[in-house]
Amino acid sequence: MCGIVGYVGDNNVYDILIKGLHRLEYRGYDSAGIALANPSGKINIYKSQGKVSNLEDFCKDKNLEAKSGIAHTRWATHGEPSDNNAHPHFSEDGNLALVHNGTIENYQVIKDALIEQGCTFQSETDTEVLVQLIEYIKIKNNCNLLDAVREALKQVVGAYAIAVIEKDNPDRIIAARNSSPLAVGIGDNETFLASDATPFIEYTKDAVYLKDGEIAIIEKGEPLKIVTLENKESKVDITTLEMSISQLEKGGYDHFMLKEIFEQPTTLRDCIRGRVINNGCNIMLSGVMDSKEKFLNAKRIVIVACGTSWHAALLGKYLIQDNCKIPVEVEYASEFRYSNPILDERDIVIAISQSGETADTLAAVKIAKDMGAYVYGISNVVGSSIPRETHSGTYIHVGPEIGVASTKAFTGQVMVLTLLSLSIAQIKKTMPYEKICELGKAIIKIPSIVQRVLKLNDKIEKLSMKYTYAKNFLYLGRGYSYPVALEGALKLKEISYIHAEGYPAAEMKHGPIALIDAEMPSVIIAPMDHVYEKIVSNVQQVKARGGSIIAIVNEGDEIISKMADHVLEVPEMPECLTPIITSIPLQLLSYYIAINKGKDVDMPRNLAKSVTVE
Ligand code: M6R
């Protein structure tokens, strides 16, 4: 949700922190701030509402001299986005400065107690409560900062990643995590801290991911030390990062979202690599092989996820039920966690999350594990919390997704779910060998087919002009195209702020049909599949009410093409592989409509890439 950056070393910290904040801006961008530990024994805090570039403008004439500091880009939870509520927050005596990602659930109780002790507050945030509590404990117990942080965190209920600096100790950062991510980058005589590795990837490939309940002591000239809340020393586990800088840049595209849409032939190839072998006739996911017995004996699979990942989960249900004959339920992770789920050791819970950090999905994983279910993770971010918490799983390997609206991660998730279903089908023998070969061969061709579909770009850009000022959209699909309709509608809503609803096409006549008129376009996803003829009648129902139709059909389609106002043709594929293909034109349509409206597609209002709060 929010992004944290920190640095201790010999270089000018301001430049490193600002660059890092830009990299983390996808996590939140309603305000930003920076605390510089000046060697003269002063902490300078500069904050500004809005994007990181506003903070840069604000800092132009300020004293930026410092070799260590912390910084933050915010997605507001407590208190509106404003200069005052932006992080870092000072403690009352100005000795400590703190940045925080997450929510402190019992902040009001702590705040009331501190007010009784005479504390005053400058902001409406839960974060300021935490820094005041640390300072209060430090003074009351006459202890050092580390002990005060440990003690304060024991009193706190909620999710947090924090970093604190102290005026009297300018070359040290104390950082801690519980349910919100934090990574430490270990360089040559310099140490970095960040919500993910992207701010320090150009300086070091050595990263340490903190675990829940751990506190990092980052001090100039000292090796990284990690302790628990009980002050027991933890092992410093160094991971070598595989990410590259070019993956974090726009590479000539106007926006990350467009770059990520166009990357899909490559990302899908990376996702398939080494997993579809023997000319398509053997589909192997090592995560499934490692848990073979579990999948062979599973009585039910429950998939939990949020947002776009939930749409991928719905496709997972069709894929697993069709290909493996195992009953599947799909749940919003946020509902699942409070629904008294009934699970046992013969259930498999699959958690899908691009970021691997979504708070609701992570909580669902923990509940499922506690109840004895076998938990399988599908994620993009290597080393993130969900892959670490699950028993086994699969990475989608699509590279960092920076655009807030998910595109290449969605197709990567659907691809992994397709491979998962075929991998299980192979071990359970629920599909004839010839059928697996046929699908495996078709999967190998998907990257080049996506490349062909991307040639629709210019046509879609032109078409988008006609619909830029529509107030509402309906997205309709049946079977495998229903989750694609949901995802198409979500994409449009997120970045263009146009109201859009995805519906199972046949369900439309039970209510939404009342909305249809000449002002209400419907996007109909109708590849040649076993429900094609059914959807033809749904198209007729829209036409009969004067609605305009944008149809995604297969090349050579003769029926719906004649009825639709605009037709986008994609190559024909086996039915269970169509979603990856049909979702591409919908991504482009949303992108261009949002661009025509002058919207910031990479950082849409109110959204953040990684939702690490409830
Ligand atoms: O990182 P996750 O996949 O767990 O994120 C889940 C949702 O927050 C995410 O898919 C969200 O809906 C995106 N903005 C979709 O574009």
XYZ file of C-alpha atoms and ligand atoms in Angstrom:
630
model
C 0.000 0.000 0.000
C 2.470 2.669 1.054
C 6.102 2.519 -0.035
C 9.089 2.766 2.287
C 12.701 3.498 1.325
C 15.717 3.870 3.588
C 19.477 4.226 3.169
C 22.590 4.262 5.330
C 26.000 4.677 3.652
C 28.496 7.116 2.169
C 26.444 8.549 -0.686
C 24.061 11.465 -0.912
C 20.902 9.937 0.524
C 18.431 12.399 -1.009
C 18.980 11.225 -4.599
C 18.790 7.559 -3.610
C 15.602 8.035 -1.620
C 13.826 10.091 -4.298
C 14.720 7.590 -7.015
C 13.519 4.795 -4.738
C 10.239 6.594 -4.068
C 9.623 6.910 -7.808
C 10.108 3.141 -8.128
C 7.638 2.518 -5.295
C 5.111 5.087 -6.407
C 2.890 2.304 -7.746
C 2.194 1.409 -4.090
C 0.550 4.739 -3.275
C 0.859 8.276 -4.487
C -1.343 10.660 -2.534
C 1.572 12.257 -0.686
C 5.258 11.687 -0.099
C 7.914 12.670 2.389
C 11.502 12.285 3.366
C 13.500 12.451 6.622
C 17.201 13.226 6.277
C 19.500 12.550 9.211
C 21.816 15.534 8.950
C 25.355 14.843 10.298
C 25.078 18.008 12.435
C 22.589 16.109 14.600
C 19.307 17.354 13.143
C 16.589 15.454 11.300
C 15.102 17.442 8.416
C 11.659 16.308 7.305
C 10.138 17.494 4.020
C 6.657 16.410 2.959
C 4.255 17.207 0.221
C 0.752 16.218 -0.837
C 0.513 14.578 -4.267
C 3.111 12.677 -6.232
C 6.826 12.304 -5.589
C 7.517 14.991 -8.212
C 5.714 17.517 -5.932
C 8.061 16.536 -3.129
C 11.047 17.067 -5.429
C 9.814 20.574 -6.309
C 9.282 21.305 -2.634
C 12.807 20.170 -1.754
C 14.555 22.307 -4.396
C 15.716 25.047 -2.016
C 16.060 22.890 1.102
C 19.069 21.610 2.998
C 19.450 18.094 1.621
C 22.801 17.217 3.110
C 22.709 13.752 4.676
C 24.112 10.263 4.211
C 21.215 8.409 5.778
C 17.480 8.787 5.866
C 14.041 7.315 5.328
C 11.264 8.145 2.877
C 7.658 7.274 2.170
C 5.006 7.409 -0.512
C 1.511 7.163 0.934
C -1.858 5.583 0.231
C -4.046 7.130 2.908
C -5.769 4.944 5.495
C -6.088 7.244 8.539
C -6.581 10.891 7.697
C -6.990 12.525 4.294
C -4.046 12.940 1.945
C -2.396 16.182 3.112
C 1.029 17.597 3.937
C 0.289 17.109 7.615
C -0.755 13.478 7.368
C 2.113 12.582 5.027
C 4.978 10.541 6.511
C 7.595 10.690 8.025
C 6.202 11.699 11.408
C 8.265 13.201 14.190
C 8.006 12.199 17.807
C 6.996 15.048 20.107
C 10.557 16.082 20.975
C 11.732 15.746 17.376
C 14.252 13.044 18.301
C 12.696 10.295 16.223
C 11.213 10.153 12.722
C 9.171 7.213 11.502
C 7.566 5.928 8.296
C 4.928 3.216 8.265
C 3.065 0.971 5.844
C -0.034 -0.768 7.224
C -2.647 0.014 9.864
C -2.439 0.108 13.637
C -5.851 -1.190 14.690
C -5.657 -0.168 18.365
C -4.206 3.281 17.637
C -7.108 5.170 19.236
C -6.687 3.431 22.610
C -2.936 4.111 22.561
C -3.487 7.695 21.427
C -5.973 8.386 24.255
C -3.504 6.975 26.789
C -0.681 9.124 25.388
C -2.856 12.245 25.408
C -3.530 11.580 29.073
C 0.223 11.597 29.570
C 0.394 15.029 27.946
C 1.306 14.070 24.380
C 0.056 16.312 21.573
C -0.517 15.207 17.984
C 0.025 17.027 14.696
C -1.767 14.602 12.361
C -4.763 12.270 12.193
C -2.622 9.242 11.426
C -2.140 5.981 13.306
C 1.542 6.315 12.385
C 2.149 9.350 14.530
C 0.696 7.393 17.460
C 3.345 4.728 16.957
C 6.296 7.136 16.901
C 4.974 8.932 19.982
C 4.557 5.594 21.752
C 8.151 4.611 20.946
C 9.443 7.914 22.264
C 7.267 7.665 25.380
C 8.609 4.179 26.169
C 12.179 5.267 25.448
C 11.968 8.104 27.950
C 9.892 6.261 30.546
C 12.058 3.124 30.542
C 15.271 5.064 29.910
C 16.140 2.498 27.250
C 17.725 2.542 23.802
C 15.736 2.896 20.562
C 15.784 -0.814 19.730
C 14.306 -1.775 23.101
C 11.710 0.981 22.849
C 10.684 -0.218 19.363
C 10.416 -3.830 20.580
C 8.311 -2.816 23.517
C 6.050 -0.543 21.475
C 5.449 -3.202 18.820
C 4.379 -5.660 21.501
C 1.569 -3.235 22.371
C 0.445 -2.711 18.813
C -2.308 -4.688 17.061
C -2.278 -4.522 13.288
C -0.136 -4.734 10.211
C 3.020 -2.742 9.830
C 6.321 -2.240 8.145
C 8.177 0.608 9.819
C 11.495 2.404 9.685
C 12.700 4.752 12.432
C 15.686 7.058 12.645
C 17.056 8.898 15.643
C 18.660 12.345 15.838
C 21.474 11.203 18.122
C 22.317 8.201 15.986
C 22.134 9.476 12.394
C 23.788 6.448 10.785
C 21.282 3.870 11.958
C 17.802 2.731 10.908
C 15.648 0.405 12.963
C 13.063 -1.355 10.779
C 10.416 -3.956 11.574
C 7.635 -5.879 9.879
C 4.406 -7.653 10.631
C 2.253 -8.595 7.619
C 3.583 -5.731 5.439
C 6.664 -6.329 3.321
C 10.200 -5.037 3.898
C 13.432 -5.943 2.159
C 16.999 -4.970 3.049
C 19.574 -4.567 0.251
C 23.165 -5.223 1.236
C 25.708 -3.244 -0.765
C 29.379 -2.309 -0.350
C 29.546 -0.205 2.809
C 25.945 0.802 2.267
C 22.610 -0.725 3.197
C 19.202 -0.110 1.673
C 15.734 -0.682 2.973
C 12.554 -0.795 0.902
C 9.049 -2.227 0.614
C 10.337 -4.301 -2.288
C 13.690 -4.685 -3.993
C 13.039 -2.279 -6.892
C 14.615 0.828 -5.263
C 17.954 -0.886 -4.719
C 18.252 -3.311 -7.612
C 20.736 -1.034 -9.417
C 23.057 -0.960 -6.396
C 22.985 -4.559 -5.173
C 21.525 -7.968 -5.966
C 21.819 -9.179 -2.359
C 18.522 -8.884 -0.526
C 17.193 -10.030 2.816
C 13.416 -10.273 3.225
C 12.317 -9.645 6.791
C 9.858 -12.083 8.327
C 6.874 -11.187 10.515
C 8.003 -10.224 13.997
C 11.572 -9.407 12.933
C 13.444 -6.162 13.532
C 16.431 -5.135 11.397
C 19.223 -3.011 12.804
C 20.887 -1.255 9.896
C 24.001 0.605 10.961
C 26.817 2.173 8.967
C 29.972 0.055 9.024
C 28.198 -2.832 10.793
C 26.833 -6.070 9.328
C 23.044 -6.283 9.191
C 21.605 -7.619 12.422
C 18.100 -9.038 12.776
C 16.362 -9.750 16.075
C 12.874 -10.825 17.085
C 10.488 -8.861 19.294
C 11.901 -10.965 22.164
C 15.418 -9.825 21.224
C 16.547 -13.238 19.961
C 18.979 -12.986 17.056
C 17.602 -14.280 13.704
C 19.568 -15.701 10.795
C 20.349 -13.201 8.030
C 19.190 -15.088 4.957
C 20.542 -13.480 1.768
C 18.645 -13.987 -1.520
C 20.227 -13.173 -4.890
C 17.818 -11.066 -6.940
C 17.167 -11.929 -10.581
C 15.425 -8.693 -11.554
C 17.028 -6.238 -13.991
C 16.784 -2.445 -14.291
C 15.335 -2.545 -17.815
C 12.315 -4.379 -16.395
C 11.619 -1.325 -14.252
C 11.724 1.228 -17.060
C 9.194 2.196 -19.717
C 11.446 1.134 -22.602
C 10.107 3.698 -25.081
C 6.404 3.254 -24.283
C 4.331 6.174 -22.994
C 3.114 4.184 -20.013
C 4.038 1.073 -18.064
C 0.566 -0.295 -18.753
C 1.068 -0.161 -22.532
C 4.558 -1.635 -22.190
C 3.165 -4.446 -20.062
C 0.345 -5.166 -22.533
C 2.886 -5.385 -25.357
C 5.271 -7.514 -23.287
C 2.769 -10.351 -23.104
C 4.188 -12.496 -25.907
C 7.480 -12.491 -23.985
C 6.005 -12.860 -20.506
C 3.813 -15.755 -21.601
C 6.830 -17.422 -23.192
C 8.725 -16.984 -19.896
C 5.765 -18.371 -18.004
C 5.578 -21.494 -20.179
C 9.353 -22.056 -20.415
C 10.440 -25.457 -19.124
C 6.890 -26.339 -18.132
C 5.484 -27.549 -21.466
C 7.908 -30.116 -22.782
C 8.085 -33.092 -25.110
C 6.540 -31.094 -27.962
C 3.564 -30.142 -25.807
C 2.765 -33.661 -24.630
C 4.149 -33.310 -21.129
C 3.071 -30.474 -18.871
C 5.047 -30.265 -15.669
C 4.731 -27.817 -12.826
C 7.290 -28.644 -10.180
C 4.905 -27.353 -7.481
C 2.341 -29.962 -8.542
C 4.946 -32.719 -8.754
C 6.116 -31.864 -5.227
C 2.548 -32.205 -3.970
C 1.453 -35.071 -6.204
C -0.226 -37.084 -3.422
C -2.144 -34.042 -2.231
C -3.544 -33.370 -5.703
C -4.318 -37.058 -6.282
C -6.306 -37.237 -3.053
C -7.883 -33.790 -3.019
C -11.622 -33.920 -2.438
C -12.069 -30.215 -3.194
C -10.083 -27.154 -4.228
C -10.903 -23.699 -2.883
C -9.313 -20.738 -4.687
C -8.929 -17.450 -2.809
C -7.883 -14.129 -4.328
C -8.849 -10.476 -4.769
C -9.534 -8.196 -7.745
C -8.036 -9.278 -11.033
C -6.515 -12.339 -9.371
C -10.065 -13.345 -8.374
C -11.059 -13.205 -12.034
C -8.146 -15.498 -12.834
C -9.378 -17.729 -9.992
C -12.814 -18.012 -11.659
C -11.086 -19.202 -14.801
C -9.138 -21.637 -12.626
C -12.445 -23.137 -11.534
C -13.544 -23.804 -15.136
C -10.107 -25.186 -16.009
C -9.739 -27.499 -12.998
C -13.306 -28.765 -13.073
C -13.201 -29.400 -16.822
C -9.742 -30.910 -16.947
C -9.287 -32.600 -13.557
C -12.825 -33.371 -12.395
C -12.170 -31.947 -8.932
C -14.883 -29.677 -7.480
C -13.677 -26.107 -7.128
C -15.002 -23.168 -5.123
C -13.801 -19.612 -5.658
C -13.899 -17.098 -2.820
C -12.987 -13.470 -2.386
C -10.177 -13.717 0.169
C -11.715 -10.836 2.126
C -14.998 -12.766 2.509
C -13.404 -16.159 3.013
C -11.426 -15.001 6.041
C -14.556 -13.984 7.956
C -16.896 -16.729 6.721
C -16.013 -19.476 9.227
C -14.647 -21.627 6.396
C -14.910 -25.383 6.734
C -11.701 -27.046 5.604
C -9.703 -30.155 6.363
C -6.534 -31.906 5.257
C -8.108 -33.247 2.065
C -8.852 -29.727 0.857
C -6.385 -27.784 -1.248
C -6.528 -24.015 -1.030
C -4.965 -22.129 -3.935
C -4.090 -18.507 -3.177
C -3.533 -16.267 -6.206
C -1.795 -12.914 -5.817
C 0.394 -10.973 -8.227
C 2.137 -9.062 -5.446
C 2.139 -11.938 -2.968
C 1.404 -9.332 -0.307
C -2.372 -8.691 -0.444
C -3.455 -8.592 3.206
C -6.780 -10.406 2.719
C -5.233 -13.184 0.639
C -2.376 -13.592 3.094
C -4.857 -13.842 5.971
C -6.856 -16.468 4.036
C -3.649 -18.475 3.537
C -2.925 -18.439 7.262
C -6.477 -19.538 8.144
C -6.394 -22.357 5.595
C -3.048 -23.572 6.940
C -4.291 -23.454 10.528
C -7.279 -25.580 9.525
C -5.030 -28.262 8.059
C -5.630 -27.611 4.354
C -2.769 -27.898 1.900
C -2.050 -24.398 0.595
C -0.688 -23.698 -2.881
C 0.389 -20.198 -3.935
C 0.390 -18.609 -7.375
C 2.322 -15.372 -7.328
C 4.585 -13.123 -9.369
C 6.891 -11.556 -6.800
C 9.659 -13.937 -5.808
C 10.260 -13.952 -2.059
C 6.983 -12.175 -1.224
C 4.887 -13.214 1.774
C 2.346 -15.541 0.114
C 4.924 -17.809 -1.564
C 6.748 -17.953 1.758
C 3.621 -18.849 3.729
C 2.262 -21.527 1.357
C 3.244 -25.212 1.290
C 4.179 -25.105 -2.377
C 3.270 -23.172 -5.484
C 4.177 -21.683 -8.821
C 5.557 -18.319 -9.852
C 4.025 -16.792 -12.959
C 7.411 -15.273 -13.971
C 6.078 -12.280 -15.900
C 8.564 -9.767 -14.446
C 7.725 -6.715 -12.347
C 4.272 -5.304 -13.102
C 4.396 -1.565 -12.425
C 1.117 -0.330 -13.952
C -1.501 -0.417 -11.208
C -4.008 -2.045 -13.556
C -2.989 -5.639 -13.887
C -2.488 -6.899 -17.452
C 0.465 -9.241 -17.995
C 0.026 -10.672 -14.486
C -3.567 -11.644 -15.320
C -2.588 -13.543 -18.455
C 0.342 -15.091 -16.546
C -2.001 -16.249 -13.778
C -4.424 -17.734 -16.303
C -1.543 -19.469 -18.043
C -0.288 -20.981 -14.776
C -3.815 -22.133 -13.893
C -4.086 -23.741 -17.332
C -0.763 -25.534 -16.826
C -1.773 -26.493 -13.295
C -5.020 -28.064 -14.508
C -3.245 -29.999 -17.239
C -0.473 -31.065 -14.911
C -3.051 -32.421 -12.442
C -5.054 -33.985 -15.301
C -1.904 -35.807 -16.353
C -1.244 -37.329 -12.932
C -4.913 -38.079 -12.256
C -5.399 -39.374 -15.806
C -8.595 -37.397 -16.211
C -7.789 -36.474 -19.815
C -6.692 -38.587 -22.766
C -3.009 -38.243 -23.660
C -3.942 -37.007 -27.166
C -6.038 -34.192 -25.725
C -3.192 -33.068 -23.454
C -0.843 -33.103 -26.464
C -3.316 -31.063 -28.517
C -3.629 -28.443 -25.770
C 0.108 -28.470 -25.017
C 0.882 -27.767 -28.687
C -1.667 -24.950 -28.742
C -0.163 -23.467 -25.562
C 3.265 -23.327 -27.193
C 1.715 -21.185 -29.946
C 0.022 -18.729 -27.558
C 2.885 -16.172 -27.420
C 2.916 -15.779 -31.202
C -0.888 -15.652 -31.332
C -0.871 -12.876 -28.707
C 1.657 -11.066 -30.919
C -0.873 -11.245 -33.770
C -3.708 -10.012 -31.547
C -1.600 -6.990 -30.556
C -1.749 -5.921 -34.217
C -5.316 -4.821 -33.428
C -3.745 -1.915 -31.523
C -4.368 0.787 -34.164
C -7.898 -0.371 -34.858
C -8.696 -0.349 -31.131
C -7.140 3.092 -30.676
C -9.431 4.438 -33.427
C -12.459 2.629 -32.045
C -11.793 3.975 -28.548
C -12.473 7.547 -29.783
C -16.114 6.671 -30.402
C -16.655 5.511 -26.846
C -14.493 7.854 -24.808
C -17.456 9.750 -23.433
C -19.798 6.812 -22.775
C -21.018 6.927 -19.186
C -21.643 3.192 -18.740
C -20.491 -0.025 -20.348
C -21.735 -3.579 -20.159
C -19.304 -6.487 -20.685
C -20.934 -9.814 -21.493
C -19.554 -13.313 -21.875
C -20.506 -16.901 -21.154
C -18.467 -19.884 -19.953
C -14.745 -19.120 -20.179
C -15.583 -15.651 -21.507
C -17.578 -14.641 -18.417
C -14.505 -14.011 -16.173
C -12.930 -12.253 -19.181
C -15.970 -9.923 -19.245
C -15.541 -9.223 -15.521
C -11.866 -8.445 -16.019
C -12.564 -6.225 -19.055
C -15.082 -4.205 -17.022
C -12.696 -3.883 -14.060
C -9.909 -2.637 -16.335
C -12.132 0.069 -17.808
C -13.419 1.185 -14.381
C -9.973 1.323 -12.814
C -8.266 3.566 -15.297
C -10.976 5.541 -17.137
C -13.423 5.922 -14.180
C -16.276 4.924 -16.511
C -18.844 2.752 -14.821
C -18.689 -0.731 -16.313
C -20.336 -3.997 -15.328
C -19.312 -7.476 -16.305
C -22.121 -10.018 -16.489
C -22.726 -13.587 -17.575
C -24.456 -12.808 -20.889
C -27.558 -14.862 -20.178
C -28.038 -13.259 -16.782
C -28.355 -9.861 -18.443
C -32.040 -10.411 -19.203
C -32.741 -10.767 -15.476
C -32.045 -7.113 -14.741
C -29.236 -5.227 -16.492
C -31.173 -5.353 -19.775
C -33.217 -2.480 -18.321
C -30.150 -0.254 -18.701
C -29.660 -0.855 -22.401
C -30.305 2.013 -24.781
C -28.413 3.830 -27.527
C -26.109 5.392 -24.933
C -25.014 2.116 -23.376
C -22.414 0.137 -25.344
C -22.024 -3.587 -24.716
C -18.735 -5.390 -25.214
C -19.512 -8.988 -26.082
C -16.858 -11.676 -25.862
C -17.989 -14.438 -28.188
C -15.299 -16.785 -29.471
C -16.408 -19.952 -31.263
C -17.089 -22.232 -28.282
C -19.839 -24.502 -26.984
C -21.978 -21.531 -25.894
C -21.501 -19.483 -29.071
C -25.047 -20.066 -30.308
C -26.454 -19.152 -26.919
C -24.656 -15.834 -26.911
C -26.019 -15.046 -30.376
C -29.454 -14.676 -28.824
C -28.048 -12.427 -26.090
C -26.566 -10.207 -28.809
C -30.001 -10.067 -30.466
C -31.549 -8.988 -27.177
C -29.097 -6.057 -26.901
C -29.651 -5.071 -30.547
C -33.408 -5.154 -30.148
C -33.079 -2.455 -27.478
C -30.947 -0.163 -29.610
C -27.673 -0.881 -27.774
C -24.412 -0.665 -29.713
C -22.137 -3.716 -29.722
C -18.393 -4.162 -29.778
C -17.809 -7.862 -30.386
C -14.670 -9.891 -29.794
C -15.058 -12.862 -32.125
C -12.912 -15.372 -33.950
C -11.476 -14.641 -37.374
C -14.015 -15.608 -40.008
C -17.011 -15.273 -37.671
C -20.133 -14.823 -39.752
C -23.075 -14.457 -37.386
C -22.216 -12.039 -34.576
C -19.948 -10.021 -36.894
C -22.978 -9.073 -38.962
C -24.945 -7.969 -35.898
C -22.216 -6.000 -34.132
C -21.365 -2.333 -34.695
C -17.644 -3.004 -34.290
C -15.808 -6.281 -34.591
C -12.407 -7.258 -33.235
C -11.291 -10.580 -34.610
C -8.871 -12.892 -32.813
C -7.539 -16.302 -33.918
C -9.541 -19.378 -32.928
C -8.168 -21.485 -30.066
C -9.272 -24.531 -28.106
C -12.023 -23.312 -25.783
C -10.097 -23.436 -22.484
C -7.285 -21.342 -23.991
C -9.444 -18.508 -25.314
C -9.384 -16.218 -22.210
C -5.734 -15.225 -22.645
C -6.409 -14.265 -26.260
C -9.729 -12.446 -25.806
C -8.570 -10.403 -22.826
C -5.840 -8.611 -24.851
C -8.202 -6.403 -26.956
C -10.076 -5.472 -23.772
C -6.853 -4.307 -22.114
C -6.086 -2.107 -25.125
C -9.624 -0.720 -25.287
C -9.497 0.377 -21.626
C -6.038 1.839 -22.086
C -6.997 4.006 -25.065
C -10.316 5.176 -23.616
C -8.488 6.271 -20.446
C -5.757 7.994 -22.465
C -8.366 9.836 -24.572
C -9.857 11.097 -21.312
C -6.442 12.308 -20.175
C -6.275 9.949 -17.207
C -3.129 8.755 -15.484
C -3.353 5.094 -16.479
C -0.323 3.950 -14.495
C -1.443 5.573 -11.263
C -5.228 5.773 -11.296
C -6.908 7.749 -8.523
C -7.539 6.054 -5.181
C -5.838 2.803 -6.204
C -2.573 1.195 -5.213
C -0.812 -1.782 -6.678
C -0.404 -3.789 -3.551
C -3.202 -3.705 -0.984
C -1.462 -4.604 2.247
C -4.258 -3.312 4.483
C -7.730 -4.726 5.127
O -1.392 -8.503 -5.846
P -2.733 -9.143 -5.950
O -2.908 -9.940 -7.180
O -3.085 -9.931 -4.732
O -3.758 -7.933 -6.023
C -5.137 -8.139 -5.998
C -5.878 -6.909 -6.442
O -5.646 -5.852 -5.568
C -5.472 -6.483 -7.864
O -5.664 -7.503 -8.777
C -6.295 -5.248 -8.307
O -7.618 -5.618 -8.508
C -5.655 -4.629 -9.546
N -5.703 -3.216 -9.463
C -6.314 -5.051 -10.799
O -5.950 -4.344 -11.927
